[in-house]
PDB file of C-alpha atoms in Angstrom:
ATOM      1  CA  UNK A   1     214.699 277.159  92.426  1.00  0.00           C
ATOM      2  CA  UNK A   2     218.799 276.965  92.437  1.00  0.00           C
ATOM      3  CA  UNK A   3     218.215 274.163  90.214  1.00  0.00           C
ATOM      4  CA  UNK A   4     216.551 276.096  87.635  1.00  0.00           C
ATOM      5  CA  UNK A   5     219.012 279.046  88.150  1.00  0.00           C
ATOM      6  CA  UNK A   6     221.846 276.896  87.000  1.00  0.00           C
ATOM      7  CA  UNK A   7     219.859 274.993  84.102  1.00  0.00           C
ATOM      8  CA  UNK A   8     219.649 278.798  83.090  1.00  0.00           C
ATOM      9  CA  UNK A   9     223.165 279.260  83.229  1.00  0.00           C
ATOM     10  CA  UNK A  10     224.108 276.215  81.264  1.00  0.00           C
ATOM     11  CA  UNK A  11     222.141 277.362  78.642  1.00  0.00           C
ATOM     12  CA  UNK A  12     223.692 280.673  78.574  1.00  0.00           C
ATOM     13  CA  UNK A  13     227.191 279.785  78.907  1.00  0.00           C
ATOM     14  CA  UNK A  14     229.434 280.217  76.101  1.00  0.00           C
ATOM     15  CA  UNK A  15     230.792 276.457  76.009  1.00  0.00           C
ATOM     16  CA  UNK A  16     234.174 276.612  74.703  1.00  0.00           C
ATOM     17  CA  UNK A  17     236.526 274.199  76.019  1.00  0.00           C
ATOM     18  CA  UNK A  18     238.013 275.823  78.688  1.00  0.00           C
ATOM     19  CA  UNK A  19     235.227 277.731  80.082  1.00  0.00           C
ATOM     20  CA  UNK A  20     234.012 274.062  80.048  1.00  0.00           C
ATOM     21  CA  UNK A  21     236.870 272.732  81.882  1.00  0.00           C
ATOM     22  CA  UNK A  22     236.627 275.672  84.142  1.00  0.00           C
ATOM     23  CA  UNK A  23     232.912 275.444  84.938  1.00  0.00           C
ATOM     24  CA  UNK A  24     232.879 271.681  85.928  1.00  0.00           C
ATOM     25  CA  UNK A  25     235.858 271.716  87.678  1.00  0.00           C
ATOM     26  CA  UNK A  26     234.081 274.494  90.355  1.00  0.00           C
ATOM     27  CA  UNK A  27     231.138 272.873  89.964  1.00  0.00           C
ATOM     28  CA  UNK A  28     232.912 269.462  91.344  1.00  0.00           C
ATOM     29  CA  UNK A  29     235.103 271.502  93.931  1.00  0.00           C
ATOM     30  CA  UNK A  30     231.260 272.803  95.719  1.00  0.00           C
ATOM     31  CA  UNK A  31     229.734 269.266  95.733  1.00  0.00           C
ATOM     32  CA  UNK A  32     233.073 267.897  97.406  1.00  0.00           C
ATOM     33  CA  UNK A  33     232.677 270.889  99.959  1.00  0.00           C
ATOM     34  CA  UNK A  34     228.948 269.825 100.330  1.00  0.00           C
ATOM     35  CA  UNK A  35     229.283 266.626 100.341  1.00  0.00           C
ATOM     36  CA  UNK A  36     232.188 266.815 103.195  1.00  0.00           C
ATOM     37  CA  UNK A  37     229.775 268.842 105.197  1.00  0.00           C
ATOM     38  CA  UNK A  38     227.235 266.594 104.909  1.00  0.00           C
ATOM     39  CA  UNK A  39     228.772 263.392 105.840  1.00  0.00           C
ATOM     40  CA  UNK A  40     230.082 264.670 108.818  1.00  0.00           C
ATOM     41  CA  UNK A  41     226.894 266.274 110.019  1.00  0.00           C
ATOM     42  CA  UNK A  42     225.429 262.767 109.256  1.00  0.00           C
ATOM     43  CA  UNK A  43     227.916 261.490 111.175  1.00  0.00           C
ATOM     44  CA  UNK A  44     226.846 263.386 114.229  1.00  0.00           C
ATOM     45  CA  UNK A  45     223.228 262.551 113.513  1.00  0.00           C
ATOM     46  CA  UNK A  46     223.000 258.874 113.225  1.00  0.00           C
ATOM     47  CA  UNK A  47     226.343 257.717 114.600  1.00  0.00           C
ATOM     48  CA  UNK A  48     229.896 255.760 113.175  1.00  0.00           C
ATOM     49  CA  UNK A  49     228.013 252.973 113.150  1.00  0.00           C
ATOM     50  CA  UNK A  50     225.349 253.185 110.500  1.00  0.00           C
ATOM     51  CA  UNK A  51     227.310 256.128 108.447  1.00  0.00           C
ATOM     52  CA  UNK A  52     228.591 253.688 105.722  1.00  0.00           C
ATOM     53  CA  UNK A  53     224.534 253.010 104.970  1.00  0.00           C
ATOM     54  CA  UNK A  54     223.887 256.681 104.643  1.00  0.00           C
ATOM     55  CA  UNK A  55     227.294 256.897 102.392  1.00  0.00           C
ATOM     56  CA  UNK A  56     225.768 253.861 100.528  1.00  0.00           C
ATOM     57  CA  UNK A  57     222.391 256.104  99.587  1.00  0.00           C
ATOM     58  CA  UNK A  58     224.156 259.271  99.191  1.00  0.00           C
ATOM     59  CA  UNK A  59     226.351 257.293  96.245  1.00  0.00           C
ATOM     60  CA  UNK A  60     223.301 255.516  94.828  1.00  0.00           C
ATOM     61  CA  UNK A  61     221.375 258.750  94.711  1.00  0.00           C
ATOM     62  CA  UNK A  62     224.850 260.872  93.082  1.00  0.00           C
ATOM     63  CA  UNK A  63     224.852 258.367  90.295  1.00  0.00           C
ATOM     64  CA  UNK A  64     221.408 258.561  89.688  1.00  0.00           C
ATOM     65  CA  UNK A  65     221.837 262.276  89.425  1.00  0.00           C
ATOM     66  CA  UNK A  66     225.093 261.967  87.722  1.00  0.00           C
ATOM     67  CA  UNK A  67     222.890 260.119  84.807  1.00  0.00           C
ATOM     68  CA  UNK A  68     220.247 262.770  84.760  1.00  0.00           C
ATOM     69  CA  UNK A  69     222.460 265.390  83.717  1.00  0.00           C
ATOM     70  CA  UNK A  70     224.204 263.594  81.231  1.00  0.00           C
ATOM     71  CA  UNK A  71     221.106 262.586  79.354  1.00  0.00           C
ATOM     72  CA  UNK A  72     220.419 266.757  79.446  1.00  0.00           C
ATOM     73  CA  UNK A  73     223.414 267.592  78.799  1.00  0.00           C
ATOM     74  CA  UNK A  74     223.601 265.496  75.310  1.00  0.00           C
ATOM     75  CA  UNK A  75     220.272 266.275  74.772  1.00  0.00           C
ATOM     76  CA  UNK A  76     221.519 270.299  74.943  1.00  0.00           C
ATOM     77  CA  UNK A  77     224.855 269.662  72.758  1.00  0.00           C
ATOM     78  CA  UNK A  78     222.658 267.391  70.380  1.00  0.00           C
ATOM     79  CA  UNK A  79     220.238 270.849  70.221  1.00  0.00           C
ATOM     80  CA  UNK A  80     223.111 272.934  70.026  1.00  0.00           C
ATOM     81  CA  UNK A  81     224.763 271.237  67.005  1.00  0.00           C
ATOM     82  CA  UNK A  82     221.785 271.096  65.241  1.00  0.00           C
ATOM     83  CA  UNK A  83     221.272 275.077  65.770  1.00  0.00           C
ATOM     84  CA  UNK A  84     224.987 275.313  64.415  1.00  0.00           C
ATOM     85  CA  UNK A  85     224.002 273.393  60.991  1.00  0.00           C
ATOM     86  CA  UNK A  86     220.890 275.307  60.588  1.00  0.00           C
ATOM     87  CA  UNK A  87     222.981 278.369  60.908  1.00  0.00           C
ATOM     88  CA  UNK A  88     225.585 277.428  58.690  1.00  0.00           C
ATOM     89  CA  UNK A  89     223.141 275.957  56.095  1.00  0.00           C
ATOM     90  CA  UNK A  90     221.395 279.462  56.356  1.00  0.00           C
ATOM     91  CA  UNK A  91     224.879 281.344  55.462  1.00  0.00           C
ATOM     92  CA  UNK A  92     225.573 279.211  52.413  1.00  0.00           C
ATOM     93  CA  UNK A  93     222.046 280.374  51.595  1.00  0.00           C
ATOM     94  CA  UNK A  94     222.981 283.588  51.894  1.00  0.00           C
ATOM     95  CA  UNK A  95     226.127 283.345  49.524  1.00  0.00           C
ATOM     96  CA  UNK A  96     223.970 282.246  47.378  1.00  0.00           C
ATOM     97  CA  UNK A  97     221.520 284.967  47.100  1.00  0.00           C
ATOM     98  CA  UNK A  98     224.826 287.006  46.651  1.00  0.00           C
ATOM     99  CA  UNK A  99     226.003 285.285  43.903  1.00  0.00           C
ATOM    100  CA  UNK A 100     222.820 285.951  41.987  1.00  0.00           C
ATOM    101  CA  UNK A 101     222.412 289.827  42.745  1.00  0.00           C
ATOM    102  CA  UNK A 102     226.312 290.067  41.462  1.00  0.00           C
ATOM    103  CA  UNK A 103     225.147 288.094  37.919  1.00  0.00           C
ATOM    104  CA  UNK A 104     222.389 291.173  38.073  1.00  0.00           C
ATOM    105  CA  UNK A 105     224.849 293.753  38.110  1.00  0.00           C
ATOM    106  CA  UNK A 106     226.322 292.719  35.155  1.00  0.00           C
ATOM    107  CA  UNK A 107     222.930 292.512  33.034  1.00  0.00           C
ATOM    108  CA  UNK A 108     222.690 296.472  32.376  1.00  0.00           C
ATOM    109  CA  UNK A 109     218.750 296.029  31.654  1.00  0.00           C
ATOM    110  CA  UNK A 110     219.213 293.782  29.004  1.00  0.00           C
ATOM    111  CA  UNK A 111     217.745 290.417  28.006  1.00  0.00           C
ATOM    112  CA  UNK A 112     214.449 290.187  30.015  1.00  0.00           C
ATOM    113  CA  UNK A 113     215.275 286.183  30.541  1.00  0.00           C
ATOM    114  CA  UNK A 114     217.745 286.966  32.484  1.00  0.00           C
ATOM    115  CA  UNK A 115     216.302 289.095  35.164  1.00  0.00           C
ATOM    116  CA  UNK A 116     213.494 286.500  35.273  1.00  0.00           C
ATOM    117  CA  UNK A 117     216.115 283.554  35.978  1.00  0.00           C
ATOM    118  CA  UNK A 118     217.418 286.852  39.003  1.00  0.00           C
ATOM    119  CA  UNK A 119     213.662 287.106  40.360  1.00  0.00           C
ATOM    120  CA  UNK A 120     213.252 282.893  40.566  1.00  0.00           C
ATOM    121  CA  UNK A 121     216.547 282.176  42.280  1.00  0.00           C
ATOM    122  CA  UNK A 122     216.449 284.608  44.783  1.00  0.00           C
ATOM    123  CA  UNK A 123     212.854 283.934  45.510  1.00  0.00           C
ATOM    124  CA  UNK A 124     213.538 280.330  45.903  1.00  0.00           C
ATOM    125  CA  UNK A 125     216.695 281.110  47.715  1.00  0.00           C
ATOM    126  CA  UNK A 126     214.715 283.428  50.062  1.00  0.00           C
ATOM    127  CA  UNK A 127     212.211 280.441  50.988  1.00  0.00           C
ATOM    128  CA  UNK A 128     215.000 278.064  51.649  1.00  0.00           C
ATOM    129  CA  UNK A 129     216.563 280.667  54.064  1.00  0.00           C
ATOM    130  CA  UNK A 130     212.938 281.196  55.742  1.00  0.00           C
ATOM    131  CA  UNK A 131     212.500 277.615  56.359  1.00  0.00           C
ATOM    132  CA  UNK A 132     216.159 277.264  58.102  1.00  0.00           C
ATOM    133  CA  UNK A 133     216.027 281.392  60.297  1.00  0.00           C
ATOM    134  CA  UNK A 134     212.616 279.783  61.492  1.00  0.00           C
ATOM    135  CA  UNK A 135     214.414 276.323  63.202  1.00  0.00           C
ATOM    136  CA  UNK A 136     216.970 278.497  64.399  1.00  0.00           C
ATOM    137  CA  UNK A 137     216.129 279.360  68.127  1.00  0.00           C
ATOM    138  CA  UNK A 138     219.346 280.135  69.401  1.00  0.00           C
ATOM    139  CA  UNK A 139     219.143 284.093  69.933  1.00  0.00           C
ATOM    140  CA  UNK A 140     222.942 284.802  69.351  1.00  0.00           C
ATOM    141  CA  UNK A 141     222.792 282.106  66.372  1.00  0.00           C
ATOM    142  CA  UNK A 142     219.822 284.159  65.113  1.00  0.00           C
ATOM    143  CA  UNK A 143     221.059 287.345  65.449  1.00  0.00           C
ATOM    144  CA  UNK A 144     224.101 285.925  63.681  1.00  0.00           C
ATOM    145  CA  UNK A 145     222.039 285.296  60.463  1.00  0.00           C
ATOM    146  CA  UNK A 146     220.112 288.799  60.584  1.00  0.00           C
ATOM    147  CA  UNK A 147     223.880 290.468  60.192  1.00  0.00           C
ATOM    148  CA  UNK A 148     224.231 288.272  57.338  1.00  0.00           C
ATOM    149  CA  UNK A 149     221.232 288.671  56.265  1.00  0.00           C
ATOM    150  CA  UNK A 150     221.048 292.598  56.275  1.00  0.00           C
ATOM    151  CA  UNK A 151     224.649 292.874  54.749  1.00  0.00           C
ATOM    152  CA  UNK A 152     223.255 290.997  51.873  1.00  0.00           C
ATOM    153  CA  UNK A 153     220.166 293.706  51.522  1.00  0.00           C
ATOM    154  CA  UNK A 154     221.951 296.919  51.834  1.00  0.00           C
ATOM    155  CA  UNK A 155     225.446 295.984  50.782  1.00  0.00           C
ATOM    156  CA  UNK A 156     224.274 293.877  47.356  1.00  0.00           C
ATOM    157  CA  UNK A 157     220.510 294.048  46.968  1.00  0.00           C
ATOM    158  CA  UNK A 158     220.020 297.520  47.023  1.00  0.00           C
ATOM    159  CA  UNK A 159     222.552 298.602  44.451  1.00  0.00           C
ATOM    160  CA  UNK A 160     221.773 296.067  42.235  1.00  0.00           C
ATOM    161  CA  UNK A 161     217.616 296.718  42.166  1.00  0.00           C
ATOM    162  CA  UNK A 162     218.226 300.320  42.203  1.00  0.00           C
ATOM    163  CA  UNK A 163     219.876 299.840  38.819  1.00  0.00           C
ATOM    164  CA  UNK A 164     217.035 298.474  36.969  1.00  0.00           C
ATOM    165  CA  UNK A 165     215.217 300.279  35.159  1.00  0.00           C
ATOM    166  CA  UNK A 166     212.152 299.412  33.367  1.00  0.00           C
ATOM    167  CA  UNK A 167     211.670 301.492  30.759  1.00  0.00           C
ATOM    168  CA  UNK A 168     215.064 300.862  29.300  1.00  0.00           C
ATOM    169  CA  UNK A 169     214.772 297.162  29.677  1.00  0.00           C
ATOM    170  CA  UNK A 170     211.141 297.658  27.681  1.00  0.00           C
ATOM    171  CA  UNK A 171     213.476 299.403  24.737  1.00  0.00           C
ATOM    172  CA  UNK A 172     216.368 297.019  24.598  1.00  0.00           C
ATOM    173  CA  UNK A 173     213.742 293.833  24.671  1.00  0.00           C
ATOM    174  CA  UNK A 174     211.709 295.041  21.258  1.00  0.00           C
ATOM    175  CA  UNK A 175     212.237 295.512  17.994  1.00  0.00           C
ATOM    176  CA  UNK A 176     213.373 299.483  17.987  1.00  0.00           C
ATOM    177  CA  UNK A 177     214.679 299.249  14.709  1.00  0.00           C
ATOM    178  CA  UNK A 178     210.858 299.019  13.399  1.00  0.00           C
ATOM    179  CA  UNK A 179     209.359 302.832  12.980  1.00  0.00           C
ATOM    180  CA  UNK A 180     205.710 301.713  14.084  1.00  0.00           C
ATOM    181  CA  UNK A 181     207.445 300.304  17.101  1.00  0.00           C
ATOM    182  CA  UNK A 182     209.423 303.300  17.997  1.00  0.00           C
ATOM    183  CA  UNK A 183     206.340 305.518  17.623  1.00  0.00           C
ATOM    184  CA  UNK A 184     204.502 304.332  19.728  1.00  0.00           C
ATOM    185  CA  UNK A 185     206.802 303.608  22.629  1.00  0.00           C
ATOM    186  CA  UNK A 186     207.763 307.325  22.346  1.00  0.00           C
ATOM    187  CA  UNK A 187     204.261 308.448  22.781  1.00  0.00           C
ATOM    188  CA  UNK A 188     203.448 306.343  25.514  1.00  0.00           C
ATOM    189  CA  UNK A 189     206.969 307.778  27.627  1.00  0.00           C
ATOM    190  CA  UNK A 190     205.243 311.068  26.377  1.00  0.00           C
ATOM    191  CA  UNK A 191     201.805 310.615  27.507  1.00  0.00           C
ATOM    192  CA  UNK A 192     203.512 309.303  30.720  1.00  0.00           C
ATOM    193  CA  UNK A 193     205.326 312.004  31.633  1.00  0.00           C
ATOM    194  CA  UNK A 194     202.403 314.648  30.233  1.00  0.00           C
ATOM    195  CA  UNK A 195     200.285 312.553  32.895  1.00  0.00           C
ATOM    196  CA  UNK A 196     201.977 312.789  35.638  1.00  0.00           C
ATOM    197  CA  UNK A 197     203.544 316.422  34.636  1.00  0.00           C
ATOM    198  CA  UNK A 198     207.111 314.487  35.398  1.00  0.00           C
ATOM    199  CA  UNK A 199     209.612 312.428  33.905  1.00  0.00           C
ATOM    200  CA  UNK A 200     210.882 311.694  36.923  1.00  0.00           C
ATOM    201  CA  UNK A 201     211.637 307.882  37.413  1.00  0.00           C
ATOM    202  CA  UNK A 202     208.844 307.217  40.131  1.00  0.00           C
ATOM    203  CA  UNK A 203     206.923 304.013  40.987  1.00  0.00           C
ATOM    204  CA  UNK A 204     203.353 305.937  39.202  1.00  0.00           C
ATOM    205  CA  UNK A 205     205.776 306.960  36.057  1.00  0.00           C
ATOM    206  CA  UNK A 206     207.523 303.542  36.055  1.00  0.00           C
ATOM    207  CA  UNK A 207     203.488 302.083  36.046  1.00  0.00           C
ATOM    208  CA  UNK A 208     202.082 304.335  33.813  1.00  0.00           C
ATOM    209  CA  UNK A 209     204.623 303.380  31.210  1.00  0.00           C
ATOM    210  CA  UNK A 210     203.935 299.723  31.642  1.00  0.00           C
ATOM    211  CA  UNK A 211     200.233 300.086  31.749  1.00  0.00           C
ATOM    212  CA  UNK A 212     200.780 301.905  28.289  1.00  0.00           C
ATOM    213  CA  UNK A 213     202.962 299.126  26.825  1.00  0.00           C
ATOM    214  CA  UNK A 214     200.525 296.219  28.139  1.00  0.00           C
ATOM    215  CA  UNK A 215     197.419 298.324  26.350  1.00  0.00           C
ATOM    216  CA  UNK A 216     199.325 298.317  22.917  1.00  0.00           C
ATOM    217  CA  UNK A 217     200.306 294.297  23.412  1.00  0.00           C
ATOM    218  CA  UNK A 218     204.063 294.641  23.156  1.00  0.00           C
ATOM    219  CA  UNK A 219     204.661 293.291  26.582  1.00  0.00           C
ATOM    220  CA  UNK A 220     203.487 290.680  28.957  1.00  0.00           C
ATOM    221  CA  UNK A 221     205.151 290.896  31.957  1.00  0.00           C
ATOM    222  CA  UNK A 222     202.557 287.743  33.492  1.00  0.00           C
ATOM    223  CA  UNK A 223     204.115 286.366  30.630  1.00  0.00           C
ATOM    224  CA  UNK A 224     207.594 287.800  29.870  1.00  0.00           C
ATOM    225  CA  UNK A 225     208.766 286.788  33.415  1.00  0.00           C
ATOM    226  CA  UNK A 226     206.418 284.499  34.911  1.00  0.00           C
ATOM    227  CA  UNK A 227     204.057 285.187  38.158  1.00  0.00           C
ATOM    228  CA  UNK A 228     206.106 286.895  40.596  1.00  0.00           C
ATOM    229  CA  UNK A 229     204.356 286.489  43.746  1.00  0.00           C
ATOM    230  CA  UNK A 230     206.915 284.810  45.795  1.00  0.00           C
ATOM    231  CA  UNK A 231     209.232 287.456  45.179  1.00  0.00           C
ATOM    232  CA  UNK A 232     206.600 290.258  45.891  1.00  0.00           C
ATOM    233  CA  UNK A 233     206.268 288.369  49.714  1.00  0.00           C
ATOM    234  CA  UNK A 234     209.830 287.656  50.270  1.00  0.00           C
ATOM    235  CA  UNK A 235     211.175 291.188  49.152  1.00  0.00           C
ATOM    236  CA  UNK A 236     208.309 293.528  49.103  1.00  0.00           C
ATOM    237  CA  UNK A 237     206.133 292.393  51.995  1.00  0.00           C
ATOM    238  CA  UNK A 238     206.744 294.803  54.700  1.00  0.00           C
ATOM    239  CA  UNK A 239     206.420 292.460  57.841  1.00  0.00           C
ATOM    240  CA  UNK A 240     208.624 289.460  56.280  1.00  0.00           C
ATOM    241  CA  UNK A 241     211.270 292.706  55.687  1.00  0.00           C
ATOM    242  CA  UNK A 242     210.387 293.993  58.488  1.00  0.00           C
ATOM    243  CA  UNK A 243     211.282 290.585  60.911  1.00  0.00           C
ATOM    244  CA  UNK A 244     214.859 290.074  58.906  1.00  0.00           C
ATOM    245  CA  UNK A 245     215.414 294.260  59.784  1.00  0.00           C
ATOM    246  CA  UNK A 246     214.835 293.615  63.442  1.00  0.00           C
ATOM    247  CA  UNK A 247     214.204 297.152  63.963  1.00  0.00           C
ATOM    248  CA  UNK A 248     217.416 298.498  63.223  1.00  0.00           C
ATOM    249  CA  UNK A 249     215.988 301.367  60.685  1.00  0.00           C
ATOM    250  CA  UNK A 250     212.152 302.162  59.859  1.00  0.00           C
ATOM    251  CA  UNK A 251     210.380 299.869  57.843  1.00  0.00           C
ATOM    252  CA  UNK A 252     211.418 300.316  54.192  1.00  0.00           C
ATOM    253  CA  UNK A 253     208.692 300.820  51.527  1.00  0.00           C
ATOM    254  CA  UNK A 254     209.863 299.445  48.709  1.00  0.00           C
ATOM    255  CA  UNK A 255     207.336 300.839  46.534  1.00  0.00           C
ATOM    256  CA  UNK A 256     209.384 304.242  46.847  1.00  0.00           C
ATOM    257  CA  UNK A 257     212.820 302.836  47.470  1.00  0.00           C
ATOM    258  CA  UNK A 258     212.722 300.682  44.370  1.00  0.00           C
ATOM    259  CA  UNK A 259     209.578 301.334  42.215  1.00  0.00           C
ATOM    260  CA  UNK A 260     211.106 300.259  38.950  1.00  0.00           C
ATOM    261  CA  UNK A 261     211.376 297.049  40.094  1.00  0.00           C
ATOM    262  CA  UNK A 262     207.925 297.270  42.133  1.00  0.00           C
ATOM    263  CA  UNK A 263     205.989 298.266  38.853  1.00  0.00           C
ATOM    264  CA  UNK A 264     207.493 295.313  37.190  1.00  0.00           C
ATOM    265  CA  UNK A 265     206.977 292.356  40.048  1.00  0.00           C
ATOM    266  CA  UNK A 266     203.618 293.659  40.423  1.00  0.00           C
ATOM    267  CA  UNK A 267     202.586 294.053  36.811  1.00  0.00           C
ATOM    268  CA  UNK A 268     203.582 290.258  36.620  1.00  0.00           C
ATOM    269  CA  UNK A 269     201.293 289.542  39.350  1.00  0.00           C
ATOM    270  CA  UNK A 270     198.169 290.644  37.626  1.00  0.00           C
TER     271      UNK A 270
END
């Protein structure tokens, strides 16, 4: 029972290199006690005579145990340092994901090839990160990696998504010089916003619109920026948002917290 208590404890402690020190010195300073005690109550027991025998099995057995926890105990820093690269492997990760959602800022719904080179990175980025937060069992080292993590979302990701806007992306990607072209875009914003009895920038307008465009074959989006569905489950699927969140606000929906960029993930995934 004690002996599970302190296996608990090691794997708890915070092993810096004096609380090290610190620890196994006390921990010697109660075996001497003990093992004082125990010799002399030995000695009492079985007599002067056969006490260097007993000594002899009491050393035999400490050495055995001394071996026992050394294999654990490089078997837990061995565990630990691996934890500690999966960790820091996850952070570069993370920069990395950064790095791509500041290129987005810059792109002002422009060129369409860019936002598709935006939606593969950070999906593959998002799968490397899963593979590493999963091997990561460490609870401090995990939460570690959810800060990260979530400073990434609101502090990067959501300004930059909230800035795109589809139907100005639509315009800037075609030909608006060409009368036909412009017609018919207008009347499909119109017939958009005479549908829904809005203009307002919601996920249905933001669908509508590209529903419209798909019908009169000036965009793709399947096409335009490839099948999205990695980047639909790693940044629109509520539970895998949900686990990196770790219940520190309600579930987002990102249908209504960024429906431009819903309408066009999902209209890729078609």
């Amino acid at each position: 029972m004690w002996m599970s208590k302190i296996k608990k404890y090691l794997q708890e402690l915070d092993r810096t290199p004096v609380l090290n020190a610190v620890f196994m010195i006390s921990m010697i300073c109660i075996v001497l006690v003990y093992a004082f005690a125990v010799i002399n109550g030995v000695k009492e027991i079985v007599g002067y005579d056969n006490i260097d025998k007993v000594i002899s099995v009491i050393s035999s057995l400490a050495t055995a145990l001394t071996l026992v926890f050394l294999v654990y105990q490089h078997k837990v820093n061995d565990s630990k340092n691996y934890q500690i690269t999966m960790v820091n492997e996850a952070k570069l990760v993370i920069d990395k994901m950064i790095e791509q959602i500041n290129v987005l800022h810059a792109w002002n719904n422009g060129d369409i090839s860019k936002l598709t080179v935006f939606l593969n990175r950070l999906s593959n980025h998002a799968m490397d990160l899963e593979t590493l937060f999963n091997n990561v069992d460490d609870v401090a080292l995990k939460k570690i990696l959810l800060i990260r993590w979530q400073d990434m979302y609101f502090n990067h990701y959501e300004n930059a998504v909230s800035s795109i806007d589809a139907i100005e992306m639509i315009k800037n990607n075609l030909d608006m010089s060409n009368p036909i072209c412009v017609r018919d875009i207008n009347r499909i914003e119109m017939n958009t916003s005479v549908k829904l009895r809005s203009d307002a920038k919601s996920y249905d307008y933001y669908k509508s619109f590209i529903d419209g465009v798909e019908e009169e074959g000036y965009f793709d989006f399947s096409k335009e920026i490839g099948f999205q569905i990695g980047f639909y489950f790693y940044f629109f699927d509520k539970k895998n948002i949900e686990k990196y969140l770790d219940g520190i606000v309600n579930v987002i929906d990102p249908k209504h917290k960024y429906p431009s960029l819903y309408a066009i993930v999902e209209a890729s995934t078609r």
